[in-house]
PDB file of C-alpha atoms in Angstrom:
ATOM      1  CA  UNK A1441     139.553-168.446 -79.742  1.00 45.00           C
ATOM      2  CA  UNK A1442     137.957-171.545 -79.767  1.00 60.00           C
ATOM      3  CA  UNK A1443     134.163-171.952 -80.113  1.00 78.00           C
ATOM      4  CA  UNK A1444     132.347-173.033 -76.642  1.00 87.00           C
ATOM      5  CA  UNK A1445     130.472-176.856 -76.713  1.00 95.00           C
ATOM      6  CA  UNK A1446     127.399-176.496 -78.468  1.00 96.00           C
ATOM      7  CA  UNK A1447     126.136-178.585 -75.188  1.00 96.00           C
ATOM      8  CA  UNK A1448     127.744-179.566 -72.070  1.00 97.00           C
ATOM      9  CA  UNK A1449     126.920-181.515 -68.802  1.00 97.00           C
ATOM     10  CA  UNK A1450     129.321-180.737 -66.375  1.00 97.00           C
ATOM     11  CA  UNK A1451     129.022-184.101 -63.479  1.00 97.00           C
ATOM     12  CA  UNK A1452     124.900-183.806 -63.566  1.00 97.00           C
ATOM     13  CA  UNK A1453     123.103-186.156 -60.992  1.00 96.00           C
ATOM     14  CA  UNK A1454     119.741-186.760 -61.776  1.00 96.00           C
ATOM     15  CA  UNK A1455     117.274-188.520 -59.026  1.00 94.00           C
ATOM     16  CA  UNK A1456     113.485-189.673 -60.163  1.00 91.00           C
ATOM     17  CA  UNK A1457     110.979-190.158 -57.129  1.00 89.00           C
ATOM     18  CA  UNK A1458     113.526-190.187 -54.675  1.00 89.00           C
ATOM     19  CA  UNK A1459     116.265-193.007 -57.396  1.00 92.00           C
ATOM     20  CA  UNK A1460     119.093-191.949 -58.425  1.00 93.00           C
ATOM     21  CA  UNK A1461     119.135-192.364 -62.111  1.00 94.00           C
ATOM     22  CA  UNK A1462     122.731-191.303 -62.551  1.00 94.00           C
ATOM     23  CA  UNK A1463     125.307-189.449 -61.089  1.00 94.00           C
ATOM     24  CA  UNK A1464     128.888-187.275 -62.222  1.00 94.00           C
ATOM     25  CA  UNK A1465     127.686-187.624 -65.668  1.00 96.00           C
ATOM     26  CA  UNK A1466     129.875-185.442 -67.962  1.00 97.00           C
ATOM     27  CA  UNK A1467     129.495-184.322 -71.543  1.00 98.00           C
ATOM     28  CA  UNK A1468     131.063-182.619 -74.496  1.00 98.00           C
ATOM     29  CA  UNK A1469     128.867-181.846 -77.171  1.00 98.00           C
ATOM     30  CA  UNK A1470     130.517-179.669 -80.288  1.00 97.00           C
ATOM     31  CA  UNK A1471     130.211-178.868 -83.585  1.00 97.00           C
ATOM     32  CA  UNK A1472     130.415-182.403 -85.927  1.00 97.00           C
ATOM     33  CA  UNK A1473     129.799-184.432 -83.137  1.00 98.00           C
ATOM     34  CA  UNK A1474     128.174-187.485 -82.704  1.00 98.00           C
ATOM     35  CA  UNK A1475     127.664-188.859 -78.913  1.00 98.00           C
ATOM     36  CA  UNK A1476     125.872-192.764 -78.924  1.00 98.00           C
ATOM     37  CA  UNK A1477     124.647-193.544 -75.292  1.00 98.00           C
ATOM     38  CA  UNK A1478     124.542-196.698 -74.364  1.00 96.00           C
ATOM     39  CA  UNK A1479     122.504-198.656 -71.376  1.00 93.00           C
ATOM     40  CA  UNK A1480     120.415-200.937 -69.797  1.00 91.00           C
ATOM     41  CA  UNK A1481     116.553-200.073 -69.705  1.00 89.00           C
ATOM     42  CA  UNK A1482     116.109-198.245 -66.283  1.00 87.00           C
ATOM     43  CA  UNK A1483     120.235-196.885 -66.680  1.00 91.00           C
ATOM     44  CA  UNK A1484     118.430-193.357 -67.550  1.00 95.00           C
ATOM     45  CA  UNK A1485     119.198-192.539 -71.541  1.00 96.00           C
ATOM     46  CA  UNK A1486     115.994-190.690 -72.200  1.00 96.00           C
ATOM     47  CA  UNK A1487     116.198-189.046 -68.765  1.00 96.00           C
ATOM     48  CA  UNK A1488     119.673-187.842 -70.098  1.00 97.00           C
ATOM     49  CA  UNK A1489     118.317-186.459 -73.689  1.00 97.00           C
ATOM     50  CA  UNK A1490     115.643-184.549 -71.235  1.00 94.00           C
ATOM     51  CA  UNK A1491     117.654-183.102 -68.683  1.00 94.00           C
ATOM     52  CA  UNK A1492     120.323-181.855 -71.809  1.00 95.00           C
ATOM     53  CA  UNK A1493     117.342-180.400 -73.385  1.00 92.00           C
ATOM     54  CA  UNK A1494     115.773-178.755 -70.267  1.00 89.00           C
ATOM     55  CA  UNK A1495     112.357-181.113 -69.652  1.00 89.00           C
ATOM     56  CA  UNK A1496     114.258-182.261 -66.383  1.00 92.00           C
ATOM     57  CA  UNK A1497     115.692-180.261 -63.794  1.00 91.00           C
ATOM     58  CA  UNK A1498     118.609-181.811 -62.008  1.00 94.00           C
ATOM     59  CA  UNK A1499     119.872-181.801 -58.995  1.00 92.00           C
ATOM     60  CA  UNK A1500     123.484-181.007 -58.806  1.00 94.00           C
ATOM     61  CA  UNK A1501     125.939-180.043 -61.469  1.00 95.00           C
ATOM     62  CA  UNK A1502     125.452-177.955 -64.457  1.00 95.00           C
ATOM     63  CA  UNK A1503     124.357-178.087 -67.770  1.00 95.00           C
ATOM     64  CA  UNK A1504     125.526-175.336 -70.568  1.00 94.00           C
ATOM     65  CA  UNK A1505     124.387-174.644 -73.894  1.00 93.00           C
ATOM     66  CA  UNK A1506     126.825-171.831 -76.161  1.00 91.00           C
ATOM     67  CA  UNK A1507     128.542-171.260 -72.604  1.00 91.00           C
ATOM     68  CA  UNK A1508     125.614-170.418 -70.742  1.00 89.00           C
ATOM     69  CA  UNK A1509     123.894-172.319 -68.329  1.00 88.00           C
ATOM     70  CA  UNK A1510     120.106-173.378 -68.357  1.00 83.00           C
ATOM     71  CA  UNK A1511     118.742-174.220 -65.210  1.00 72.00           C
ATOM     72  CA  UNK A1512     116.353-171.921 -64.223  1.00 60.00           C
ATOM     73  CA  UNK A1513     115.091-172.206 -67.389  1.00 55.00           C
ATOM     74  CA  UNK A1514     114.071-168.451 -67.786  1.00 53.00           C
ATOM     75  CA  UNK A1515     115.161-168.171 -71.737  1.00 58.00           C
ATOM     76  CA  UNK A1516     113.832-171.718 -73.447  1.00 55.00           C
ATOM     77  CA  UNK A1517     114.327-169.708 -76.843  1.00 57.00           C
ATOM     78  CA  UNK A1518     118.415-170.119 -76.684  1.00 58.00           C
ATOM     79  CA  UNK A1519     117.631-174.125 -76.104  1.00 68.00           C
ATOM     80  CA  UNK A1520     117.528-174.736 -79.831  1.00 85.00           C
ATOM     81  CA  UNK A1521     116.963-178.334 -80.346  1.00 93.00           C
ATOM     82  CA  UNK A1522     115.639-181.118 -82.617  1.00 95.00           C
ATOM     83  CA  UNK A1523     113.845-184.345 -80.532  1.00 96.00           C
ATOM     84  CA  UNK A1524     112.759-187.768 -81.915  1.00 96.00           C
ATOM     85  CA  UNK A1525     111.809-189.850 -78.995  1.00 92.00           C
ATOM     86  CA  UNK A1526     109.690-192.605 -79.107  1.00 88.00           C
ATOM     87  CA  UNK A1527     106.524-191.015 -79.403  1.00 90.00           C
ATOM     88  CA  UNK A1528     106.021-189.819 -83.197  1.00 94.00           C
ATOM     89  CA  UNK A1529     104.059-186.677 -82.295  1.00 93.00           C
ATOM     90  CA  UNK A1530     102.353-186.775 -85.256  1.00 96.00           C
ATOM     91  CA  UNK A1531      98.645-186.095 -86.463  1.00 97.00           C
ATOM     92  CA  UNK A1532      96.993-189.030 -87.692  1.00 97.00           C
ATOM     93  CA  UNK A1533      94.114-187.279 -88.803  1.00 97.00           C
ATOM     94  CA  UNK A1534      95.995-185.360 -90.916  1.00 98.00           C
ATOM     95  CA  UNK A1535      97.636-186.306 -94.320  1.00 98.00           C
ATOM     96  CA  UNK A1536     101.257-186.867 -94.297  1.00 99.00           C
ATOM     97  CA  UNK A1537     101.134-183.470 -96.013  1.00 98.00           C
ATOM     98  CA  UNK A1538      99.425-181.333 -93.667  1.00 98.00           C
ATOM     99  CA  UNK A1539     101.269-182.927 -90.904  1.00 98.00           C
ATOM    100  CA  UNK A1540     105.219-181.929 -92.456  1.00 98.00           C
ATOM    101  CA  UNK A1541     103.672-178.620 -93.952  1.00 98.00           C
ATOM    102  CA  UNK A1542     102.552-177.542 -90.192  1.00 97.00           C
ATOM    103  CA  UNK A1543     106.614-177.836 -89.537  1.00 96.00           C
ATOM    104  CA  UNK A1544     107.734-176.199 -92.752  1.00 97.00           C
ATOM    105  CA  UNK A1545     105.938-173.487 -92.016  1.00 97.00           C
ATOM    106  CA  UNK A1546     106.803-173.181 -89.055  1.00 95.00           C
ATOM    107  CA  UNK A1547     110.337-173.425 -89.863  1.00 96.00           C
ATOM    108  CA  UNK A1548     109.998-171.250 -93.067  1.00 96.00           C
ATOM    109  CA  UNK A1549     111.458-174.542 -94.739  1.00 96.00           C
ATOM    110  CA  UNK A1550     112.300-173.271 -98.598  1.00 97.00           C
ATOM    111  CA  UNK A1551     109.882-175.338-100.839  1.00 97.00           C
ATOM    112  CA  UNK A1552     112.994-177.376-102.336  1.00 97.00           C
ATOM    113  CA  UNK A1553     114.135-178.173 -99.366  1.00 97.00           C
ATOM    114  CA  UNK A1554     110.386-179.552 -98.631  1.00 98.00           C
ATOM    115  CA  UNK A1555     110.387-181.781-101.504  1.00 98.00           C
ATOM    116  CA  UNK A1556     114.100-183.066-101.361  1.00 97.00           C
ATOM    117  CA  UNK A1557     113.522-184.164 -98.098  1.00 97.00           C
ATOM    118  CA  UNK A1558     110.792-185.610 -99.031  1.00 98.00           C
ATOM    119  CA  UNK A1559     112.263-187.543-101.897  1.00 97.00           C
ATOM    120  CA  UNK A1560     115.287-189.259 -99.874  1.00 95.00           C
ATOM    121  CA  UNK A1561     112.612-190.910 -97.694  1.00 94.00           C
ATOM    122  CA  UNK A1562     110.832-192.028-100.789  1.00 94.00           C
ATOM    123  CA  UNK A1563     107.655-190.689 -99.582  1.00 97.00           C
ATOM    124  CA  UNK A1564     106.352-188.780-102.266  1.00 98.00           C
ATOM    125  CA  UNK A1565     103.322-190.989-103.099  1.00 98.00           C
ATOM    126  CA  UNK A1566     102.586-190.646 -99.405  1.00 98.00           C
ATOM    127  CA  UNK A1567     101.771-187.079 -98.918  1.00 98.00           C
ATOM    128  CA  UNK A1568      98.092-187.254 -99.548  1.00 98.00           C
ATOM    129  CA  UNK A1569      97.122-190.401 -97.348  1.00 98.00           C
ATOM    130  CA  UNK A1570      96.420-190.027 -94.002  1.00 98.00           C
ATOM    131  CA  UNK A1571      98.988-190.557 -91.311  1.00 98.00           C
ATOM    132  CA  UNK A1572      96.389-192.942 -89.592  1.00 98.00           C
ATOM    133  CA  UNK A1573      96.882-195.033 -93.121  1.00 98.00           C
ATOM    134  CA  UNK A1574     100.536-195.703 -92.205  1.00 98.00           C
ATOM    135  CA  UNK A1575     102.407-198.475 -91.176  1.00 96.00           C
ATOM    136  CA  UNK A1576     104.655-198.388 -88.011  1.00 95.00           C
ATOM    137  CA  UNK A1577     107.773-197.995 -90.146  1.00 95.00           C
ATOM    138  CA  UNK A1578     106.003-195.218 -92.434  1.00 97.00           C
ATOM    139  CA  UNK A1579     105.310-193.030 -89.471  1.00 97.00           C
ATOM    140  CA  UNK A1580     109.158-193.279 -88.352  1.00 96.00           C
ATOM    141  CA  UNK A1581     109.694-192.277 -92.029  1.00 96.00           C
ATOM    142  CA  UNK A1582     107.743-189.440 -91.699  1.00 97.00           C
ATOM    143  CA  UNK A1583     109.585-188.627 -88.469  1.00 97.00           C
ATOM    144  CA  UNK A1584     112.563-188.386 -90.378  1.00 96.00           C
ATOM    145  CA  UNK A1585     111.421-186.367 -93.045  1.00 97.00           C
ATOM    146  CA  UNK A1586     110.295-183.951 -89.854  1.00 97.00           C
ATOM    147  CA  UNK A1587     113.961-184.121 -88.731  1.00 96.00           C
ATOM    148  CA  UNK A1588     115.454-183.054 -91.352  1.00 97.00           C
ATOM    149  CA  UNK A1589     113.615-180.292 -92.219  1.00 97.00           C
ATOM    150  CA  UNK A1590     114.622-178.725 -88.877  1.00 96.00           C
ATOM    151  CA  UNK A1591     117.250-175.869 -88.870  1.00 96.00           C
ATOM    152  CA  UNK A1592     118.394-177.125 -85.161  1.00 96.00           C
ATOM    153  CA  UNK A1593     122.136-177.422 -85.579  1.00 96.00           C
ATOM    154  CA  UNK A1594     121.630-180.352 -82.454  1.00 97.00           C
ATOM    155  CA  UNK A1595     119.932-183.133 -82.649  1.00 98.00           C
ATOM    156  CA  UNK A1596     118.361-185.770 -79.517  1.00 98.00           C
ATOM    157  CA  UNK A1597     117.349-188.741 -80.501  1.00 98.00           C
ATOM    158  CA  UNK A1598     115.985-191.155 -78.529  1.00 97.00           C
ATOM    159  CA  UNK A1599     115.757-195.185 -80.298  1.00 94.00           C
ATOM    160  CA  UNK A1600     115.490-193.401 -83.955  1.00 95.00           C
ATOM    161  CA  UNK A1601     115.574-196.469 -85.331  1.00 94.00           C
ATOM    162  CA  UNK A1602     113.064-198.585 -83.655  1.00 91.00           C
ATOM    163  CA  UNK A1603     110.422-200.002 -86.561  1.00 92.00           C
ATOM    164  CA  UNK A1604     112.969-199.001 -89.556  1.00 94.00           C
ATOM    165  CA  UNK A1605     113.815-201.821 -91.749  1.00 94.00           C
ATOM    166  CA  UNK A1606     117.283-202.473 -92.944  1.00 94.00           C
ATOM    167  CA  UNK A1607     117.224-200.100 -95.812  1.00 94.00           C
ATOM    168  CA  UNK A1608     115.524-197.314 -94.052  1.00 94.00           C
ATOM    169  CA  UNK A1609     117.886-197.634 -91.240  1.00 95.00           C
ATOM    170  CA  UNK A1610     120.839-197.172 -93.805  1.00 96.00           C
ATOM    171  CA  UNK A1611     119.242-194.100 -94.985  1.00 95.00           C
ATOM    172  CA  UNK A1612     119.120-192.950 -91.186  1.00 95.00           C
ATOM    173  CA  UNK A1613     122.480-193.196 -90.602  1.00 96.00           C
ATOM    174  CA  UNK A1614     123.495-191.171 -93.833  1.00 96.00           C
ATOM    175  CA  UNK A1615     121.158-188.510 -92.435  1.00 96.00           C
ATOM    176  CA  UNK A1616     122.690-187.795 -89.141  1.00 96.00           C
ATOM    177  CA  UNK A1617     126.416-188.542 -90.824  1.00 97.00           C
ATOM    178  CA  UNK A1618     125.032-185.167 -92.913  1.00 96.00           C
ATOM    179  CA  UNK A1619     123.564-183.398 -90.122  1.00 97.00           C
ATOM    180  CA  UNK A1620     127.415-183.652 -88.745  1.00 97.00           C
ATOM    181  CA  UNK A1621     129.066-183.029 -91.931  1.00 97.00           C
ATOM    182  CA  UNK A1622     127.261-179.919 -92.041  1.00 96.00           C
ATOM    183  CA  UNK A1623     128.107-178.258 -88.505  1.00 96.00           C
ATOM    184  CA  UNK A1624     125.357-180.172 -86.515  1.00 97.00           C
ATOM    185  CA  UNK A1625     125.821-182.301 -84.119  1.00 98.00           C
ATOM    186  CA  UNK A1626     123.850-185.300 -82.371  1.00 98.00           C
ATOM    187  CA  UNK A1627     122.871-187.350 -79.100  1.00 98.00           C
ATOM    188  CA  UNK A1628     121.407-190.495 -79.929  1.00 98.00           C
ATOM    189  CA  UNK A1629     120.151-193.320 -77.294  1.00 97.00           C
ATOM    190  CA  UNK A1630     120.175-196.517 -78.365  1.00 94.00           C
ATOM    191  CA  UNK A1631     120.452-200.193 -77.991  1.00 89.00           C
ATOM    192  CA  UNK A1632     121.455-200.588 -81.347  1.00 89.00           C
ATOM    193  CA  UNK A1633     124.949-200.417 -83.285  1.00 90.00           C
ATOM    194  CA  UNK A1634     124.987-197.534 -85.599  1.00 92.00           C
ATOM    195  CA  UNK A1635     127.351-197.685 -88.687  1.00 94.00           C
ATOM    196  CA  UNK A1636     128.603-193.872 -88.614  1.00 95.00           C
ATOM    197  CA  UNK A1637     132.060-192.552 -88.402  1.00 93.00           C
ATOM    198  CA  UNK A1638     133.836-190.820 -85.626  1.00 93.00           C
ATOM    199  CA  UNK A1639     131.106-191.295 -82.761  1.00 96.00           C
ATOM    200  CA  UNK A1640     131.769-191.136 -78.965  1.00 97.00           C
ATOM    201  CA  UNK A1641     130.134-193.519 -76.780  1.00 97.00           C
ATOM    202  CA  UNK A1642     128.675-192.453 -73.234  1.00 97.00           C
ATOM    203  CA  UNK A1643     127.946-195.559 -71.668  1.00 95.00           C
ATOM    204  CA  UNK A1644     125.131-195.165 -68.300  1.00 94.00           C
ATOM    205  CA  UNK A1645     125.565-198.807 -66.870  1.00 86.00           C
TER     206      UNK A1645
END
């Protein structure tokens, strides 16, 4: 038997103070899968990533996780997600240590996992300054050190890439192309190209 869609929006329309946003939007999301989705500003991409994950009701249509659908969302625990949106939701009070060791612990990260993720962001001579001592780019950094150490097989992402230089955007995209390789899958909204293999394109204009 073949395994259910990880996620799936089955012709969703989604209205914001009385606009519609979008309308018969449909989805697939499985194992290995990476969905870009393209649009306009004001075409509804983060509104998307939040009604998926459950932040937004809609108001016709249905949206499924493992099968099951989520709306009432009585059981948030089965709604097991990673999100990078374009807040950092970081503490910049806090060192860069304190800040991914709340997570780890959290996530009961394994302490080589901690430090290898740590190490393909080249951030190790980071984790005792304060986040507050970061540049823009840093803090995304840090974000994706955050992302990868969580065990949430799917992944929203929501303009991942904004304030990443060249190089650090490379080392993005060989992140999520893991993430996939591995069984995980990902949503990502963006306005810019991303060079990874095999990725379906939901486009809101």
């Amino acid at each position: 038997m073949a395994n259910k869609p990880l996620v799936e929006a089955k012709s969703i329309f989604f209205e914001k103070g009385g606009r519609r946003i979008f309308s018969s939007l449909t989805m697939v999301l499985n194992e290995h899968d990476i969905v870009i989705v393209k649009g306009k500003n004001g075409s509804g991409k983060t509104s998307f990533l939040k009604c998926l994950a459950g932040y937004y009701s809609i108001k016709k249509g249905d949206i499924l996780w493992n099968g099951e659908k989520i709306f009432p969302v009585q059981e948030p625990e089965k709604i097991m997600l990673a999100w990078l949106g374009h807040h950092n939701a970081i503490k910049p009070s806090l060192t860069v240590r304190e800040n991914l060791k709340f997570y780890a612990d959290l996530w009961s990260t394994s302490q080589s996992d901690f430090y290898s993720s740590i190490n393909y962001l080249s951030f190790s001579n980071y984790l005792e300054f304060p986040v507050s001592w970061l540049s823009a780019g840093e803090k995304r950094r840090l974000c994706l050190i955050r992302l990868m150490l969580n065990p949430a097989k799917v992944w929203f992402l929501d303009e991942p890439t904004t304030f990443l230089d060249v190089e650090n955007k490379k080392i993005f995209e060989d992140v999520i192309s893991k993430h996939v390789s591995n069984g995980g899958a990902v949503v990502c909204a963006t306005h810019e190209e991303l060079k990874v293999k095999n990725y379906k394109t939901l486009n809101l204009d």
